[in-house]
Amino acid sequence: MFPAAEPGRPASRAVLFDRDGTLVEDVPYNGDPGRVRLMPTARAALETLRARRVAVGVVSNQSGVGRGLLTRAQVEAVQRRTEELLGPLDVWAVCPHAPGEGCPCRKPEPGLVLAACSRLGTTPHRTAVIGDIGADMGAARSAGAHGVLVPTPVTRPEEVARAPRTAPDLLAAVRAVLGEDTRGQRSGRPGAGPARRAR
């Protein structure tokens, strides 16, 4: 999936993950590091990327801050716990604003992806975004990055249908991004149950 770098201008490759429901289990507005649990294959996925010298980061809506349900310190504590479980990440790009604030960073807007790419010294064209809902794919698309959806039970069927690529788990998504597994599908398993929207 990664395109070749332009001659004379090698750009670093990067993979940016959504946090809740993608790297870690989705606990609504979680500010408690003790409740952080990894999603299946998350550790293996990141280890695979690091072994290939691909930068890894997180792009995450955390509107609980803007809603007054979380403090920035709590968000940062959850970030630290996530890194304790997964190892250090190269960048965190977090939007703390509530939906009504019109923030250009809040997914599905492109701001978080663009900011993370800038901090990593790469371009969206050389970046993949892996997430579990349509807002993640929207952010990738609007930034000019590649999107891979890993559906969960809360992913809406229409989000699966619109995804540019799907994978059954994070490791399969990473292998597809690296071009090591071409079995990723245009549409994945449909979601069931209540839909989670971009926080």
GROMACS .gro file of C-alpha atoms in nm:
model
  199
    1MET     CA    1   0.000   0.000   0.000
    2PHE     CA    2   0.286   0.239   0.068
    3PRO     CA    3   0.390   0.413  -0.254
    4ALA     CA    4   0.757   0.443  -0.343
    5ALA     CA    5   0.929   0.757  -0.224
    6GLU     CA    6   1.013   1.017  -0.486
    7PRO     CA    7   1.369   0.986  -0.621
    8GLY     CA    8   1.604   1.198  -0.414
    9ARG     CA    9   1.335   1.266  -0.153
   10PRO     CA   10   1.295   0.962   0.070
   11ALA     CA   11   0.994   1.013   0.294
   12SER     CA   12   0.950   0.813   0.610
   13ARG     CA   13   0.659   0.572   0.619
   14ALA     CA   14   0.411   0.599   0.904
   15VAL     CA   15   0.105   0.421   1.038
   16LEU     CA   16  -0.134   0.615   1.259
   17PHE     CA   17  -0.384   0.430   1.476
   18ASP     CA   18  -0.707   0.538   1.635
   19ARG     CA   19  -0.690   0.470   2.010
   20ASP     CA   20  -1.026   0.360   2.152
   21GLY     CA   21  -1.170   0.052   1.986
   22THR     CA   22  -0.857   0.010   1.775
   23LEU     CA   23  -0.541  -0.014   1.987
   24VAL     CA   24  -0.721  -0.045   2.320
   25GLU     CA   25  -1.069  -0.154   2.420
   26ASP     CA   26  -1.329   0.120   2.397
   27VAL     CA   27  -1.418   0.243   2.746
   28PRO     CA   28  -1.628   0.557   2.699
   29TYR     CA   29  -1.443   0.869   2.816
   30ASN     CA   30  -1.185   0.662   2.999
   31GLY     CA   31  -0.958   0.852   3.234
   32ASP     CA   32  -0.847   0.550   3.438
   33PRO     CA   33  -0.518   0.384   3.329
   34GLY     CA   34  -0.623   0.072   3.518
   35ARG     CA   35  -0.903   0.013   3.267
   36VAL     CA   36  -0.675   0.010   2.961
   37ARG     CA   37  -0.683  -0.326   2.782
   38LEU     CA   38  -0.519  -0.400   2.450
   39MET     CA   39  -0.719  -0.504   2.146
   40PRO     CA   40  -0.632  -0.841   1.988
   41THR     CA   41  -0.300  -0.845   1.796
   42ALA     CA   42  -0.222  -0.483   1.887
   43ARG     CA   43   0.122  -0.563   2.029
   44ALA     CA   44   0.214  -0.788   1.736
   45ALA     CA   45   0.101  -0.522   1.489
   46LEU     CA   46   0.323  -0.254   1.640
   47GLU     CA   47   0.618  -0.489   1.675
   48THR     CA   48   0.585  -0.574   1.305
   49LEU     CA   49   0.596  -0.206   1.210
   50ARG     CA   50   0.889  -0.127   1.437
   51ALA     CA   51   1.086  -0.419   1.294
   52ARG     CA   52   1.046  -0.258   0.952
   53ARG     CA   53   1.136   0.090   1.079
   54VAL     CA   54   0.791   0.231   1.017
   55ALA     CA   55   0.694   0.520   1.244
   56VAL     CA   56   0.386   0.457   1.459
   57GLY     CA   57   0.151   0.702   1.623
   58VAL     CA   58  -0.200   0.768   1.750
   59VAL     CA   59  -0.464   1.012   1.626
   60SER     CA   60  -0.748   1.031   1.876
   61ASN     CA   61  -1.060   1.237   1.942
   62GLN     CA   62  -1.092   1.292   2.318
   63SER     CA   63  -1.396   1.515   2.342
   64GLY     CA   64  -1.442   1.414   2.705
   65VAL     CA   65  -1.205   1.702   2.783
   66GLY     CA   66  -1.419   1.955   2.600
   67ARG     CA   67  -1.734   1.808   2.753
   68GLY     CA   68  -1.591   1.842   3.105
   69LEU     CA   69  -1.585   1.466   3.163
   70LEU     CA   70  -1.207   1.426   3.157
   71THR     CA   71  -0.899   1.632   3.231
   72ARG     CA   72  -0.597   1.653   3.004
   73ALA     CA   73  -0.398   1.489   3.284
   74GLN     CA   74  -0.631   1.188   3.276
   75VAL     CA   75  -0.597   1.158   2.898
   76GLU     CA   76  -0.219   1.170   2.934
   77ALA     CA   77  -0.227   0.905   3.207
   78VAL     CA   78  -0.416   0.671   2.974
   79GLN     CA   79  -0.162   0.748   2.701
   80ARG     CA   80   0.124   0.654   2.934
   81ARG     CA   81  -0.046   0.326   3.025
   82THR     CA   82  -0.101   0.249   2.658
   83GLU     CA   83   0.272   0.296   2.596
   84GLU     CA   84   0.355   0.076   2.895
   85LEU     CA   85   0.160  -0.202   2.726
   86LEU     CA   86   0.266  -0.137   2.366
   87GLY     CA   87   0.603   0.033   2.391
   88PRO     CA   88   0.680   0.394   2.296
   89LEU     CA   89   0.486   0.558   2.016
   90ASP     CA   90   0.648   0.816   1.791
   91VAL     CA   91   0.365   1.067   1.804
   92TRP     CA   92   0.035   1.134   1.978
   93ALA     CA   93  -0.208   1.375   1.812
   94VAL     CA   94  -0.516   1.432   2.026
   95CYS     CA   95  -0.817   1.659   1.975
   96PRO     CA   96  -0.974   1.756   2.312
   97HIS     CA   97  -1.261   1.958   2.168
   98ALA     CA   98  -1.632   1.882   2.183
   99PRO     CA   99  -1.816   1.823   1.853
  100GLY     CA  100  -1.985   2.163   1.848
  101GLU     CA  101  -1.661   2.358   1.868
  102GLY     CA  102  -1.583   2.320   1.499
  103CYS     CA  103  -1.225   2.210   1.551
  104PRO     CA  104  -1.041   2.131   1.223
  105CYS     CA  105  -0.847   1.857   1.402
  106ARG     CA  106  -1.145   1.655   1.513
  107LYS     CA  107  -1.185   1.342   1.302
  108PRO     CA  108  -1.323   1.312   1.034
  109GLU     CA  109  -1.146   1.643   0.965
  110PRO     CA  110  -0.782   1.602   0.852
  111GLY     CA  111  -0.607   1.808   1.120
  112LEU     CA  112  -0.484   1.527   1.346
  113VAL     CA  113  -0.345   1.326   1.056
  114LEU     CA  114  -0.174   1.630   0.905
  115ALA     CA  115  -0.025   1.731   1.241
  116ALA     CA  116   0.107   1.382   1.308
  117CYS     CA  117   0.262   1.359   0.961
  118SER     CA  118   0.431   1.697   1.008
  119ARG     CA  119   0.577   1.594   1.342
  120LEU     CA  120   0.703   1.267   1.194
  121GLY     CA  121   0.858   1.435   0.891
  122THR     CA  122   0.649   1.241   0.642
  123THR     CA  123   0.358   1.306   0.407
  124PRO     CA  124  -0.001   1.179   0.411
  125HIS     CA  125   0.073   1.002   0.083
  126ARG     CA  126   0.322   0.785   0.273
  127THR     CA  127   0.093   0.733   0.572
  128ALA     CA  128  -0.181   0.485   0.658
  129VAL     CA  129  -0.455   0.540   0.915
  130ILE     CA  130  -0.602   0.234   1.085
  131GLY     CA  131  -0.926   0.269   1.280
  132ASP     CA  132  -1.260   0.112   1.360
  133ILE     CA  133  -1.520   0.370   1.251
  134GLY     CA  134  -1.603   0.592   0.958
  135ALA     CA  135  -1.456   0.905   1.117
  136ASP     CA  136  -1.113   0.742   1.105
  137MET     CA  137  -1.151   0.665   0.735
  138GLY     CA  138  -1.286   1.015   0.674
  139ALA     CA  139  -0.981   1.172   0.838
  140ALA     CA  140  -0.749   0.956   0.627
  141ARG     CA  141  -0.935   1.043   0.307
  142SER     CA  142  -0.953   1.416   0.372
  143ALA     CA  143  -0.582   1.429   0.460
  144GLY     CA  144  -0.476   1.229   0.154
  145ALA     CA  145  -0.363   0.925   0.355
  146HIS     CA  146  -0.452   0.557   0.311
  147GLY     CA  147  -0.726   0.413   0.532
  148VAL     CA  148  -0.781   0.063   0.665
  149LEU     CA  149  -1.090  -0.017   0.870
  150VAL     CA  150  -1.079  -0.292   1.134
  151PRO     CA  151  -1.449  -0.340   1.214
  152THR     CA  152  -1.573  -0.413   1.565
  153PRO     CA  153  -1.928  -0.493   1.681
  154VAL     CA  154  -2.005  -0.119   1.695
  155THR     CA  155  -1.889  -0.041   1.342
  156ARG     CA  156  -2.188   0.049   1.126
  157PRO     CA  157  -2.249  -0.164   0.815
  158GLU     CA  158  -2.246   0.148   0.597
  159GLU     CA  159  -1.904   0.242   0.735
  160VAL     CA  160  -1.774  -0.100   0.639
  161ALA     CA  161  -1.924  -0.067   0.292
  162ARG     CA  162  -1.761   0.272   0.237
  163ALA     CA  163  -1.417   0.178   0.371
  164PRO     CA  164  -1.139   0.177   0.112
  165ARG     CA  165  -1.000  -0.140   0.269
  166THR     CA  166  -1.089  -0.360   0.566
  167ALA     CA  167  -0.902  -0.616   0.772
  168PRO     CA  168  -1.016  -0.865   1.039
  169ASP     CA  169  -0.763  -0.750   1.300
  170LEU     CA  170  -0.476  -0.508   1.351
  171LEU     CA  171  -0.201  -0.745   1.247
  172ALA     CA  172  -0.378  -0.822   0.920
  173ALA     CA  173  -0.428  -0.448   0.864
  174VAL     CA  174  -0.058  -0.382   0.918
  175ARG     CA  175   0.042  -0.663   0.684
  176ALA     CA  176  -0.188  -0.520   0.419
  177VAL     CA  177  -0.033  -0.175   0.464
  178LEU     CA  178   0.314  -0.324   0.426
  179GLY     CA  179   0.210  -0.516   0.116
  180GLU     CA  180   0.271  -0.848   0.289
  181ASP     CA  181  -0.092  -0.960   0.281
  182THR     CA  182  -0.323  -0.882  -0.008
  183ARG     CA  183  -0.625  -1.054   0.141
  184GLY     CA  184  -0.774  -0.733   0.281
  185GLN     CA  185  -1.127  -0.686   0.153
  186ARG     CA  186  -1.316  -0.394   0.007
  187SER     CA  187  -1.592  -0.467   0.257
  188GLY     CA  188  -1.558  -0.639   0.593
  189ARG     CA  189  -1.791  -0.805   0.837
  190PRO     CA  190  -2.089  -0.590   0.919
  191GLY     CA  191  -2.121  -0.437   1.260
  192ALA     CA  192  -2.390  -0.514   1.511
  193GLY     CA  193  -2.517  -0.339   1.817
  194PRO     CA  194  -2.505   0.032   1.903
  195ALA     CA  195  -2.278   0.243   1.686
  196ARG     CA  196  -1.991   0.435   1.841
  197ARG     CA  197  -1.935   0.775   1.692
  198ALA     CA  198  -1.620   0.983   1.691
  199ARG     CA  199  -1.554   1.094   2.045
   0.00000   0.00000   0.00000
